[in-house]
């Protein structure tokens, strides 16, 4: 089962090239949906208007090389390791979901485009299953335990709001896919349900948080640029590490104190109720 | 409604409200009750709750007895003068003699207290005030309370105290709801130490849009200390003694460090000194005993806060406003400039935000001051709160009934703004009061006074229905209209608050009427408050956050009603500059050199007002009435 | 509004929701990120601003009276024990401040009162609190009484 191309079991009952067209339409839906969202909200205009922390407060101008370097860092650190998340549980859940989804989508594309009519090597279905299970673990874990409105605000996990559209449609789609494949594949009602749920996931891009997977790296890049060009987003630049600052009159009480005072409020997770 | 009931039983000491008063109580309770069950119920998050959320830049109540700087009785006289003679001198003496140990402990815990480089002592801002870097003041004391308590329940809005059904007038715990989960929480306890907040937002504020949030005293101080205790039938005192503050305009940033450390002073719009011209008329109104400018000048005796307010109010009304603070000379000194700004950043960041927004640099211009809307609380230059017993070794018989800081309800103690008659306690004094209440509460339990408490399921169930009613009411009557907030069947908490603030402002001496009221206006006020109480039965809350606001409003309303009764009862203008009784525009020591005490009957809702004698610290030898102890001592 | 949350910085961690003394930082149902639901109950206490690990929260002074174009940002660093402020005026003037927030590692200098020696009966019956009388004047003297002060409480009109 885990080495069988489940899509191949459905193909015979479907019109020629149906699955390929379906995938193409889904990918187009994401691209067009994201563009529509950006244009409708003018978010690109805002992004470039407030680029790099604004014109004021810049201490240095960055050249093309600098920007390229920052882009690489963004890709390697912020994107690839989901470094933005300080909370380890959130980070792990996000990594599971992110890499799981990538594996799952790439494997699906391979199975549909490259191995639509021919038997697939065991690797691709295996990767499809691994990706799907990673997504399911990440999503369900997030849904029931990590979601901030559940964890910090005390809402019931069963509440569904617009922000949940992306996660829920992904959970439903991948769950249905896994059940369908486990039940032997084919093109029965389970298959059509799976396709329907997947369509909701991809077509819902203008209304869901799907497009944030593009916005977030852009924001992370912009944040690094703001730090690099000295504006630091108008945040303070002075720290206790600076010997000049240690000489401040107000700092004399820390003269003999250790440099690491440990954590106070930040010791605990934000869940006090 | 699907919300669970969670019962916490067998509690010995329940601390309701974990601000500076409550944390002091929880901390100390563990020492006297090492084996006792100590539970905290806090409306927000103990790490940043209460009036000290953003920090403090000064501790305004520190004697400095270790360096011979002051004696506790000196502080009592200072507070007495500032409050025009009417304070609980037993409670004040008690607080002042202990407060230094509280402050020394704070330093030991890591609170950064500034030092005087020449003497090595704490750096004084003024005679009673020392300067601190207190941005994390609250997290530090919260840590102490957390170490002492068995459990801290955060995000619990305590709405009612539970009353014992076996013995009348004895407390049995408290109930409330969890603002996050909506669960109903029942705390059954032998004693309750009420450290909840005083009253902000019961009068219409000067800023009514977003700016309504920029109150001087925290907006989350919803008069719950008063609402809880009044509803339990505790006697309250000096509730008419509301405070009005002269602070930087709009931002309400603090002026203490400016006056005392930076040595700034005020002027009117024409650049003139203005206070002295109002003194002659004021002296006629209050009497030479309370305002003697020559004597003040010679002895450095401070002029009462309310009288200084009166001068600002009068000067502005005469058309020579705005009053501004002359900061330019002081701010040329970079060290003083740093203090001037950090003073805000560690205590009232909003003021720094405002000056940044308006390009005000005190180096280059003299910023505006204003008098605020009134607030009712008990630890600043004002002393509203519960009528409490004092310490056995100090208090006269009328002020003592067994346990220090216990209200007239058995087993119910107060700390901080909850306690009446102890002004000028500020943060350290409130923490100290909590400590005193905790010790007394433990003794109360050891004496067996908390035995045999009975709380029926019926009482618990009745309160549950009451608490969640606004949610239910909304759910049902929301169906009457298409959309929006206008509905003939209910008001939401914001609408209720707007109404309360307007009626208190117009009838009970708010700022729009120049802090003026009279008997007729006060009676109209009571009538409107009564009608409002009926409407509060139709409060609607659409979610848990609004339910929180609904109960805050109910506590505010109860406190406002009590304030109005007291203001009506006291037939004099004791504190011109805080408020005026237009029908009795003078101090009347013959009839009103007393503390006002009220009690609301929980069954009937009727208020009984009484006068309690005012005791003063006098020299051990005989002192003639009308003579000051100092006069006698120096004679 | 008093506090606001930058869309591009908030990752929905909930620290602000957890700390707000006014219960006004909540999660937006469309974006699952934080926002201020009731600016007129915001004290600008900066608890949420300081708590946010992403520096995603900032303050815009109350619109009633504060013009636009200013910035007051903060970095509260618990490990270093400091707080740094950066004030930028509307006209561009900038002021920076740095001060301590604790002199000792957090929580380490506070004893557990359950573990200290219990008070004696004498202490219980008297007026002393924990650590007293020593910690009042840091000497060997006792607690001040009315007798020490040569005073008594007398009913009546005295000034």
XYZ file of C-alpha atoms in Angstrom, chain B residues 27-28 30-32 34 44-45 48 51 54 65-66 72-73 80 90 97-98 100-101 104-105 108-110 133 135-136 143 147 155 179-180 207-216 218-220 250 289-290 337 341 345 349-350 353-354 356-361 391 393-394 396 398 435 439 494 545 548-549 589 613-620 622-627, chain C residues 1-2 17-24 26 37-47 50 60-67 70 72 76 83 85 87-91 95 97-104 106-107 109-111 113-114 116-119 123-124 126-132 135-138 143-146 149-159:
178
model
C 3.692 36.770 50.774
C 3.411 37.326 54.507
C 2.954 31.952 54.441
C 5.197 32.948 57.349
C 2.377 33.009 59.879
C 3.295 27.725 57.083
C -5.690 39.532 35.164
C -2.160 38.093 35.269
C 1.554 42.712 35.574
C -1.891 49.897 39.267
C 3.957 49.674 34.046
C 14.277 55.149 60.246
C 17.535 53.237 59.827
C 6.416 57.052 61.910
C 4.465 59.706 63.803
C -3.185 64.292 58.531
C -3.842 54.462 64.380
C 6.278 51.849 61.619
C 6.423 48.700 59.494
C 10.663 50.296 56.145
C 11.030 46.534 56.538
C 14.376 46.804 52.640
C 12.978 43.459 51.598
C 16.931 42.412 48.910
C 14.734 40.811 46.233
C 16.369 42.806 43.476
C 14.172 51.967 38.775
C 9.871 49.019 35.738
C 9.763 45.449 37.034
C 7.361 36.394 42.319
C 6.461 31.556 46.183
C -7.942 35.548 34.928
C -12.358 35.267 31.803
C -10.721 32.794 29.428
C -10.583 62.475 27.206
C -13.523 60.456 25.983
C -12.342 58.694 22.835
C -9.330 56.371 22.846
C -7.970 58.754 25.449
C -10.420 57.456 28.013
C -7.818 54.759 28.541
C -5.264 57.265 29.712
C -6.657 57.424 33.212
C -4.381 58.487 36.017
C -5.332 52.165 36.070
C -8.476 51.658 33.975
C -8.714 48.122 35.269
C -3.783 64.622 28.824
C -5.497 75.672 61.208
C -5.508 74.138 57.760
C 16.836 65.643 32.037
C 12.218 61.327 31.055
C 9.246 55.630 31.099
C 4.960 55.755 29.406
C 1.933 57.428 27.851
C 4.484 59.129 24.036
C 2.442 62.320 24.189
C 7.089 62.743 21.499
C 3.885 63.175 19.527
C 3.596 66.883 20.266
C 7.307 67.705 20.011
C 7.356 68.890 23.603
C 10.864 69.010 24.967
C -3.631 47.116 65.780
C -1.398 48.226 70.864
C -2.312 51.484 69.141
C -8.580 53.257 70.698
C -13.797 52.619 68.632
C 1.340 41.891 55.399
C -0.803 38.102 60.044
C -19.765 50.462 27.498
C -14.696 39.880 27.709
C -15.891 41.033 32.545
C -16.757 44.622 31.653
C -14.841 71.413 62.407
C -14.835 60.066 66.054
C -11.536 61.257 64.725
C -8.601 60.443 66.987
C -5.340 62.295 66.729
C -1.856 61.535 67.980
C -1.152 63.983 70.753
C 1.608 64.246 73.274
C 1.264 62.001 76.318
C -2.574 66.823 78.378
C -3.181 68.831 75.256
C -6.003 71.334 75.002
C -8.382 70.815 72.093
C -7.565 73.137 69.229
C -3.905 72.961 70.106
C -5.204 53.152 18.766
C -2.914 52.997 21.811
C -2.917 37.967 25.329
C -1.539 36.303 28.418
C -0.057 39.401 30.047
C -2.461 42.250 29.305
C -3.830 43.610 32.608
C -6.860 45.013 30.812
C -7.815 41.856 28.865
C -7.779 43.789 25.621
C -6.950 39.244 21.747
C -9.895 45.088 20.912
C -10.641 48.055 23.159
C -8.258 50.990 22.790
C -10.267 53.102 25.196
C -9.350 50.652 27.961
C -5.668 50.687 27.011
C -3.451 52.372 29.592
C -0.367 52.272 27.342
C 1.254 50.312 30.140
C 3.459 48.605 27.536
C 3.129 45.200 29.221
C 7.560 44.372 26.402
C 0.419 55.082 18.646
C -0.567 57.783 21.149
C -4.266 58.321 21.795
C -5.830 59.959 18.793
C -7.799 62.329 21.083
C -4.691 64.335 21.714
C -1.541 62.811 20.265
C -0.543 63.751 16.705
C 6.060 59.672 16.881
C 8.354 55.179 21.581
C 13.022 44.764 27.867
C 15.241 48.047 29.718
C 13.860 52.956 25.370
C 11.908 57.890 21.761
C 11.530 59.528 18.361
C 9.652 62.799 18.240
C 7.397 63.834 15.416
C 10.038 66.383 14.445
C 16.274 60.245 22.870
C 17.559 55.577 27.677
C 18.867 52.471 29.353
C 18.238 51.458 32.943
C 18.227 48.414 35.210
C 15.085 46.421 35.980
C 16.545 44.114 38.577
C 19.769 43.946 40.557
C 19.612 40.212 41.178
C 15.136 36.739 38.844
C 13.474 34.932 41.681
C 16.779 36.251 46.232
C 13.269 35.613 47.476
C 13.058 32.946 50.184
C 8.632 31.358 53.728
C 7.482 27.782 54.203
C 12.226 29.558 57.190
C 12.044 29.010 60.963
C 8.460 29.407 62.139
C 7.562 32.408 64.302
C 6.152 36.971 67.834
C 2.658 35.781 66.995
C 3.013 40.758 69.279
C 3.027 43.273 66.478
C 6.090 42.166 64.540
C 5.995 41.037 60.929
C 8.386 38.671 59.161
C 12.008 39.759 59.388
C 11.171 42.329 62.008
C 14.769 44.745 58.990
C 13.024 47.972 59.981
C 16.116 49.865 61.035
C 18.716 47.172 60.303
C 9.187 48.119 66.841
C 8.110 51.682 67.479
C 5.200 52.101 69.837
C 3.170 55.104 70.912
C 6.991 58.336 70.563
C 5.574 59.843 73.727
C 2.157 60.008 72.154
C -1.370 58.866 72.680
C -4.509 58.913 70.562
C -7.063 61.436 71.694
C -10.517 62.049 70.350
C -11.295 65.581 69.266
C -10.214 68.452 67.126
C -6.453 68.611 67.065
C -4.189 69.705 64.332
